[in-house]
Structures are given as C-alpha cells and as structure tokens.
Amino acid sequence: MNGPLSREQIEKMDAYWRAANYLSVGQIYLKENPLLERPVTLDDVKPRLLGHWGTTSGLNFIYTHLNRLIAEHDLNMIYIIGPGHGGPGILAHTYLEGSYSEIYPAIEQNRDGMKRLFRQFSWPYGVPSHVAPETPGSIHEGGELGYSLLHAYGAAFDNPGLIVACIVGDGEAETGPCATSWHSNKFLNAAKDGAVLPILHLNGYKIANPTVLARISQEELESLFRGYGYKPHYLEGYEPFEMHQKMAATLDEMIAEIHAIQKRAREAGDTERPRWPMLILRTPKGWTGPKVVDGQPVENTWRSHQVPFAELREKPEHLKILEEWMKSYRPEELFDVNGKFKSELAALAPKGQRRMGMNAHANGGLLLEPLRLPAFRDYAVDVKKHGRPDSEATRILGSFLRDVMKLNLDKQNFRVFGPDETASNRLEALYEVTGKAWEATTLPTDEDLSVDGRVMEVLSEHMCEGWLEGYLLTGRHGWFSCYEAFVHIIDAMFNQHAKWLKTTRDIPWRKPIASLNYLLTSHVWRQDHNGFSHQDPGFIDHIANKKADVVRIYLPPDTNTLLSVADHCLRSRQYVNLIIAGKQPAPNWLDIESAVRHCTTGLGIWEWAGNDDGNPDVVMACAGDVPTLETLAAVSLLREQIPDLRIRVVNVVDLMALQPISEHPHGLADEDFDALFTVDKPVIFAFHGYPTLIHRLTYRRRNHFNIHVRGYVEEGTTTTPFDMTVLNRLDRFQLALDVVTRVPRLKPLADRAVQRFTEIMQRHKLYVSEYGEDLPEVRNWKWSPS
Ligand SMILES: Cc1ncc(C[n+]2csc(CCOP(=O)(O)OP(=O)(O)O)c2C)c(N)n1
Ligand SMILES: [Mg+2]
C-alpha cells in the first residue's frame, strides 16, 4: 500500500507500538518475570489486577504516530489524553522515549527497571492507574471524563508554536462539557494561538455499553463535526500494517492543513474562521488483545474496557492466555537480553524536549513568568470617614484588572474568563484595552468583540473553567468571574483541579503554577432582579472541603480590601483562591493602608466600630460585604439604644483564619482566637454563606459554644436587598435582638426588644410590599461615629 511510510518504517513503527502494548499489559498483570524469560506463573501475577486495557492499545497506536509526526515535521507538541484511564499506555510510551527514566531514575532501561515499572503500576504507594500528575508530559488526569478538549484549547491559547494533540474518548464525547467544548474553535486565533488536533477515539464502547457516536451513521457523524465547524478526517481499520500507512498519511495531511491555516492567518492576514482538521479514528476497543475469553468475545467489545480477564488463580487457562497475549507482541524483537529497548526502535522517538514526556509546556511552572502588576493602592477609594463614600467594588477592581491586562499585553500571558458576565460583573473596564475573543461572525451592533480579544466569554462555566485550567497548567495567569449561584456548575472540575494542585505539590519536578482565581460577584445577597434561582452561597462550603494547602477563601468587606486581596491572589501560586465580593454600590469601611493591614492579618477587631475597651459584653463578628453592613448597622442601633453596652466588632476577610493553625496555615493560634473572640462572651456572627460552615471552622475553639451564626438559610425570592437579609434573619434588627437576648445583663430588656423588633418587621413588610423598596431609614442608613 502506498503512502508516506516505507515497508521498513512500518515494521519499525509497528514494533514500537507492540513494545508499548507489551509494557501496558505487563503493568496491568505482572510483578515479576517482565521479559517472560520463563513461563508465567501465578507468583508473577499481581494479586489485584487494576487497570484499563480497552482504550490503551488505541492510545499507544496514536502516540506512536504522533512521535513520527513530531520527528518528521519538528513539531512542538503536547498530548492530552481524554480517556486518562489509559495510563499504562502513556507510562509505557514515556518509558520507551526515555523521559520516564530521566525523571524517575529508578525505573531504568533494563530488566530491573522494567520490573519496577510493572510492579509500581496501580500498586499501593506506587503510581496511579491514570495519566496522573506523576506522568511526564501530562496536564490532564482524565479520571473524570469530559474536559480534555477544554484543557487542550486552554493550552493552545497564546502558544502560537504549539500543537496540542487531544484524544477524546467516544464515551467522553457524550458528556456535557465535552459536547460544548468542540465550540472552542470559535475562540481560537490562528495567528496568535497554537493549534489543537482533536482525535476522536471511536473505539465503539464505554464501560458497559456502546457509545452513541459509534452507532450513528457515517453521515450523521460527519455532519455533527462539520456542524461544529471542523473538517473531519476519517480513518477506520484493524490490520496494523494498513492502519500504520493510513494513519501516517492522514496525520501528514492534517498537519499540512494546520500549517496552511496558520500561514494564511499569519502571513496573509486572513481572519476568516478556518475549518480546523480533526480525526475520527475508528478502531476496535481492546485492539490486539485477547479475542475470546471463556467463550465470550472480548476484543472489539465493552468487555475489554478494564482487565479483559481475571481469575488467574481459579482458571489456569487464563495464565496461558496472558502469556500468549504478551508473547504475541514478540518481546524478544523489542528488548535486548538485558531488557533495554532496542536502539533502532528507540531512535524513532523525538529527541530531547521534543519528546512529549519532556515538553516544558506540560510542566507550566517551568515557563511561568510573574505578572507585571500595577500598584493596587493607586485604585484605592479615598476613605476619610468610615462608611463613606459608596462604591461598586468590582467596578474598581475592573480598572485594576484592565491595567494588569495592559501591562502584560506584550507577554500575552493573562486572560480573563467569564460566562457572559464580565460586564454584568462590572469588570468592563477591561474592554478599554482588549476585546472579547470571537472568531465567529460579527455584526455592526456587536461591541468589543475581536479576533484577538483576551476576555473569554462563552455561556458555559465548563468552558471557562476548562480553558482557564489548561491556560494555567501551561504556565500562564488568569481570572474567572462568575455568578455565585452558578459556579456550582463546575464544582466537579474545581475538585479535579484542586486534586491536581495537591498532588503536584509533592512532585519535585513539577514547578508551581499560578493560582486559579475565582471572583464570585452577583452574589446571594444582591440578586434583587433575579430571585431565588440565583441565590446560593454553597460554593464556599464546597471549596472549604479541600485541603488547607490548596484553598483560600476571601470575603473582602469593601473595595479597598478587595483590591488588596486581588493583588495578593494574582501573585500567589498553586492555590485555588475564592473571592466573594459585591458589585452594587456599597459603603467603604477602610482606607487603603488599613485595608492592607486587615487583609494581611486576615481578620481583626475594628476598634473604630466598637467600644469594648478590651472587655466586651458581646462580640459582633462578620464576614462578607452585606453581613458587614448589617452588623455595623446593628452596632449603631445598639450603641444608640444601650450606650453602656460594650461591643467588639471583628471582621473576617480570610475565612481560613478561623480554623485552628493545625488545620490551616492561615489559621489563628488558639490564644489569638481567644483574644479576639473571648472565651466566654456571646459572639453574634453574621456570615455571607450557610451558617454551618462557621461552626465547622470554629468547633474546636474554646468559645464555640457561645458562637451564634446568622447566614443564608435558603430563603429567597425576587425582593429588596434588605428584605433578603430579613428573610434569612441576618438583618440588623435581628442581629441587634440576638445581642439583647444573649448578653445576660440585658435580660430585663429582652421582652421590650422583642416587641420593638416585631413592630419594625411589620413596618418593613408593609413598606416593601407597598412601595417596592426598603424603608428610608434602612436605605439611607450611614455609619456615623458616636
Ligand atoms: C464524568 C465521568 N463519569 C463516569 C466515569 C466512569 N468511567 C470511566 S471510563 C468510562 C467509559 C469511558 O469510555 P470512553 O470515553 O469511550 O473511553 P474508552 O472507550 O477509550 O475507554 C466511564 C463511564 C468517569 N470516569 N467520568
Ligand atoms: Mg470508547
């Protein structure tokens, strides 16, 4: 068969593929006898067989061909493996190309090294079964399916010399995030970004079922991907020699198309959205594996998904099948007597950093350059009196982010992501220096769209998150703003990224990457025009589940604290930073220097707001902008009505400071916590989120018994801002009443206070129902120092 490969090349490539398959099966099954120098016995076999074969031979085939492509065309390429459960294949390949032994010298290129390679796989304290952070060249774990293509595009943005080969499982392609991620091609700029080379791995099956894409007609399949804007190349087969030739020819054609597209965009300035090539590769699941086991077909069925057969102890014939299967790859042709991969085959792999296991883009921290940041103090609100003036915190942050963008335009290493909300979240100052990426059609009525925009807007939280992760993992910086209620859509993606960060902390060759920064604005307390569906502060709880070395949660109470927090987060590495801040006009409490000090300690007494003289009757604590406002309003009510009541106001910006220092590096030592919150006085804590979280964080503190938390209790509707706090019993009157009922010496006042509270609530309800806005005394309330 004619094509780019000579007979000899095909034979060598086939041998390379066989070697990877051999090593993959060995990892799944064997702990001894790696070269099959004696008949396989039960003692050679692992006691627990854990791994996935079905996808692996196909992945191995693809990797072998990508190697040729890289070497032939001198490509700068990384891989993303959607079906990350094909870990044995990628481990095998990075071992064959030498990168594995360079990074992990104990896994040598000889019999002992091969034995260790086999034994460590899916072994307690060995290496994971997936293409994990431990795997050289990986930026994608693939355990949770759906995000491969998004990571690939994120990696390709602003990397004009890079090609990201992305293998998408046909089962993975059924997931929501994957389905939408094909649209990433409407956001990729052929001149300034790199290319993504998607390969749909159509092996027909998932764990236990056929896949949808494998069981629709060729015409439907073609139309689907043409409809997504790609040029599908289609390749189907079983016979290795024929497939090698066809695969090489197809990949050559695709690379030529990619280069032609880039040339048109880069040299001729063509800005029309190109039809990028993609490959649909239809091969049998479990290709080259056992065909029939116990009378059941295995190759080309879902039965090959994990270990195609087990029960080696119970069924001696299975041992025979294993041996025959491994020998079918003819290891004696692949490895020398010492177990070293034969040099004429090893020579097929790309060299040095061109090897996919060694490409620096897949170890983004190596390429990371710090952002150039403007002086955040220059954006500060001038607060001469506590509580004045009002400002929209995120709008001012928008000016800061605009200048972060501006200062780094030449480096092309900062992007802002949002699901159609950047302007709604009041960050639109960004558009003064860059546009919104958009490669699809534009109309004269559109605003701020541009083919090389650096604000990434698409109505898919999955896409924003996945792109940003891919962008960060390859050594760049980003910012993600999102409505608080809807960020839950990417809860699971956050989990996976946090796991990646946690694991990579302990992998010395992985260098730290920039933190993932979330700004949640349009938050629960100010969803006046949207209502109950938009009210959910639970993302904080979700984040707080993760290990202390990975997550940070900030609730800046005003604009200046938000600026200080944002600057800190953009400098930080290897965290997920969650910032929650409002976008509505709201009072400013701290001048910039006080704000910086407050953020540095994470929490502190606001002396100016209280009057406790070191010996409070009550502590009024608050975290979040609206709870801070309500707390201060409650304080002013109380100080007016009960002037001799000694109140201490504690504001918390860094939620993790509440935890014991043993739990979190930001945690307060017990003595310091006690000094702030006392050991025996009532604490009325007004919190942005669900109250239980504060209890979770403080349950070990001495005064926990006295901590009474008000927060969101899942009451909401389309109503006034103040009524939201009333519905959830976080309002100033409730907080004041809480103080009266909890401070022992105020007991005699309690009945009267309850009565007054009831009256004011009635007045409030009648007023908002009648006038559609809050009582004037609430609306116009200002902090006035007594
Ligand atoms: C989001 C998600 N849901 C379910 C699973 C469990 N799971 C692991 S592998 C797999 C099948 C994957 O099929 P496919 O993408 O076709 O991969 P391949 O056939 O190449 O193994 C499933 C459902 C998962 N890993 N992630
Ligand atoms: Mg499949």
GROMACS .gro file of N, CA and C in nm, residues 333-384:
model
  156
  333GLU      N    1   1.198  -0.934   2.001
  333GLU     CA    2   1.237  -0.844   1.891
  333GLU      C    3   1.246  -0.699   1.938
  334LEU      N    4   1.194  -0.673   2.058
  334LEU     CA    5   1.179  -0.534   2.102
  334LEU      C    6   1.283  -0.492   2.205
  335PHE      N    7   1.318  -0.587   2.292
  335PHE     CA    8   1.410  -0.554   2.401
  335PHE      C    9   1.530  -0.647   2.392
  336ASP      N   10   1.647  -0.594   2.427
  336ASP     CA   11   1.765  -0.681   2.421
  336ASP      C   12   1.766  -0.774   2.544
  337VAL      N   13   1.870  -0.855   2.554
  337VAL     CA   14   1.869  -0.957   2.660
  337VAL      C   15   1.866  -0.895   2.800
  338ASN      N   16   1.910  -0.771   2.810
  338ASN     CA   17   1.905  -0.705   2.942
  338ASN      C   18   1.774  -0.630   2.965
  339GLY      N   19   1.689  -0.633   2.867
  339GLY     CA   20   1.560  -0.566   2.883
  339GLY      C   21   1.561  -0.422   2.833
  340LYS      N   22   1.668  -0.384   2.763
  340LYS     CA   23   1.674  -0.246   2.712
  340LYS      C   24   1.602  -0.239   2.578
  341PHE      N   25   1.526  -0.136   2.559
  341PHE     CA   26   1.454  -0.116   2.432
  341PHE      C   27   1.558  -0.105   2.321
  342LYS      N   28   1.536  -0.175   2.212
  342LYS     CA   29   1.638  -0.180   2.107
  342LYS      C   30   1.662  -0.040   2.047
  343SER      N   31   1.788  -0.011   2.026
  343SER     CA   32   1.820   0.128   1.991
  343SER      C   33   1.763   0.169   1.856
  344GLU      N   34   1.752   0.075   1.762
  344GLU     CA   35   1.699   0.116   1.631
  344GLU      C   36   1.549   0.150   1.641
  345LEU      N   37   1.483   0.096   1.743
  345LEU     CA   38   1.342   0.133   1.763
  345LEU      C   39   1.334   0.261   1.846
  346ALA      N   40   1.419   0.268   1.950
  346ALA     CA   41   1.419   0.388   2.035
  346ALA      C   42   1.448   0.513   1.951
  347ALA      N   43   1.522   0.494   1.844
  347ALA     CA   44   1.558   0.608   1.758
  347ALA      C   45   1.436   0.671   1.691
  348LEU      N   46   1.325   0.602   1.690
  348LEU     CA   47   1.205   0.660   1.626
  348LEU      C   48   1.146   0.776   1.707
  349ALA      N   49   1.171   0.775   1.837
  349ALA     CA   50   1.108   0.879   1.921
  349ALA      C   51   1.172   1.015   1.893
  350PRO      N   52   1.098   1.122   1.915
  350PRO     CA   53   1.159   1.256   1.904
  350PRO      C   54   1.269   1.269   2.009
  351LYS      N   55   1.348   1.374   1.995
  351LYS     CA   56   1.465   1.387   2.084
  351LYS      C   57   1.442   1.500   2.187
  352GLY      N   58   1.510   1.486   2.300
  352GLY     CA   59   1.516   1.593   2.400
  352GLY      C   60   1.378   1.646   2.438
  353GLN      N   61   1.366   1.778   2.435
  353GLN     CA   62   1.242   1.843   2.476
  353GLN      C   63   1.127   1.822   2.378
  354ARG      N   64   1.160   1.771   2.262
  354ARG     CA   65   1.053   1.743   2.166
  354ARG      C   66   0.973   1.619   2.206
  355ARG      N   67   1.031   1.535   2.292
  355ARG     CA   68   0.955   1.421   2.341
  355ARG      C   69   0.834   1.472   2.420
  356MET      N   70   0.720   1.409   2.400
  356MET     CA   71   0.601   1.462   2.465
  356MET      C   72   0.610   1.451   2.617
  357GLY      N   73   0.686   1.354   2.665
  357GLY     CA   74   0.704   1.345   2.810
  357GLY      C   75   0.794   1.454   2.865
  358MET      N   76   0.861   1.527   2.780
  358MET     CA   77   0.959   1.626   2.827
  358MET      C   78   0.925   1.769   2.786
  359ASN      N   79   0.813   1.786   2.718
  359ASN     CA   80   0.780   1.920   2.669
  359ASN      C   81   0.749   2.013   2.788
  360ALA      N   82   0.817   2.124   2.793
  360ALA     CA   83   0.804   2.215   2.909
  360ALA      C   84   0.663   2.271   2.922
  361HIS      N   85   0.590   2.277   2.811
  361HIS     CA   86   0.453   2.330   2.822
  361HIS      C   87   0.366   2.245   2.914
  362ALA      N   88   0.403   2.119   2.929
  362ALA     CA   89   0.324   2.031   3.015
  362ALA      C   90   0.373   2.036   3.159
  363ASN      N   91   0.467   2.122   3.187
  363ASN     CA   92   0.513   2.146   3.324
  363ASN      C   93   0.518   2.297   3.338
  364GLY      N   94   0.396   2.357   3.329
  364GLY     CA   95   0.381   2.501   3.309
  364GLY      C   96   0.464   2.588   3.401
  365GLY      N   97   0.485   2.540   3.524
  365GLY     CA   98   0.562   2.621   3.618
  365GLY      C   99   0.701   2.654   3.567
  366LEU      N  100   0.754   2.568   3.481
  366LEU     CA  101   0.887   2.595   3.425
  366LEU      C  102   0.885   2.721   3.338
  367LEU      N  103   0.770   2.747   3.276
  367LEU     CA  104   0.761   2.860   3.183
  367LEU      C  105   0.699   2.984   3.246
  368LEU      N  106   0.648   2.966   3.369
  368LEU     CA  107   0.572   3.074   3.432
  368LEU      C  108   0.657   3.198   3.457
  369GLU      N  109   0.603   3.311   3.412
  369GLU     CA  110   0.668   3.439   3.446
  369GLU      C  111   0.570   3.516   3.532
  370PRO      N  112   0.618   3.584   3.637
  370PRO     CA  113   0.524   3.659   3.721
  370PRO      C  114   0.455   3.767   3.638
  371LEU      N  115   0.332   3.799   3.676
  371LEU     CA  116   0.263   3.909   3.608
  371LEU      C  117   0.328   4.041   3.649
  372ARG      N  118   0.323   4.135   3.558
  372ARG     CA  119   0.360   4.271   3.599
  372ARG      C  120   0.232   4.334   3.654
  373LEU      N  121   0.234   4.374   3.778
  373LEU     CA  122   0.111   4.424   3.840
  373LEU      C  123   0.120   4.574   3.867
  374PRO      N  124   0.015   4.647   3.837
  374PRO     CA  125   0.014   4.789   3.873
  374PRO      C  126   0.003   4.801   4.025
  375ALA      N  127   0.037   4.917   4.078
  375ALA     CA  128   0.027   4.937   4.223
  375ALA      C  129  -0.121   4.947   4.260
  376PHE      N  130  -0.171   4.846   4.331
  376PHE     CA  131  -0.316   4.843   4.356
  376PHE      C  132  -0.362   4.961   4.441
  377ARG      N  133  -0.271   5.019   4.518
  377ARG     CA  134  -0.310   5.133   4.602
  377ARG      C  135  -0.355   5.252   4.516
  378ASP      N  136  -0.306   5.256   4.391
  378ASP     CA  137  -0.345   5.367   4.304
  378ASP      C  138  -0.494   5.366   4.269
  379TYR      N  139  -0.561   5.254   4.294
  379TYR     CA  140  -0.703   5.243   4.257
  379TYR      C  141  -0.793   5.260   4.380
  380ALA      N  142  -0.727   5.288   4.491
  380ALA     CA  143  -0.800   5.287   4.619
  380ALA      C  144  -0.908   5.394   4.622
  381VAL      N  145  -1.014   5.364   4.695
  381VAL     CA  146  -1.116   5.463   4.726
  381VAL      C  147  -1.063   5.545   4.844
  382ASP      N  148  -1.083   5.674   4.835
  382ASP     CA  149  -1.035   5.761   4.942
  382ASP      C  150  -1.137   5.761   5.056
  383VAL      N  151  -1.105   5.686   5.159
  383VAL     CA  152  -1.199   5.672   5.272
  383VAL      C  153  -1.150   5.762   5.385
  384LYS      N  154  -1.214   5.877   5.397
  384LYS     CA  155  -1.172   5.968   5.505
  384LYS      C  156  -1.250   5.940   5.631
   0.00000   0.00000   0.00000
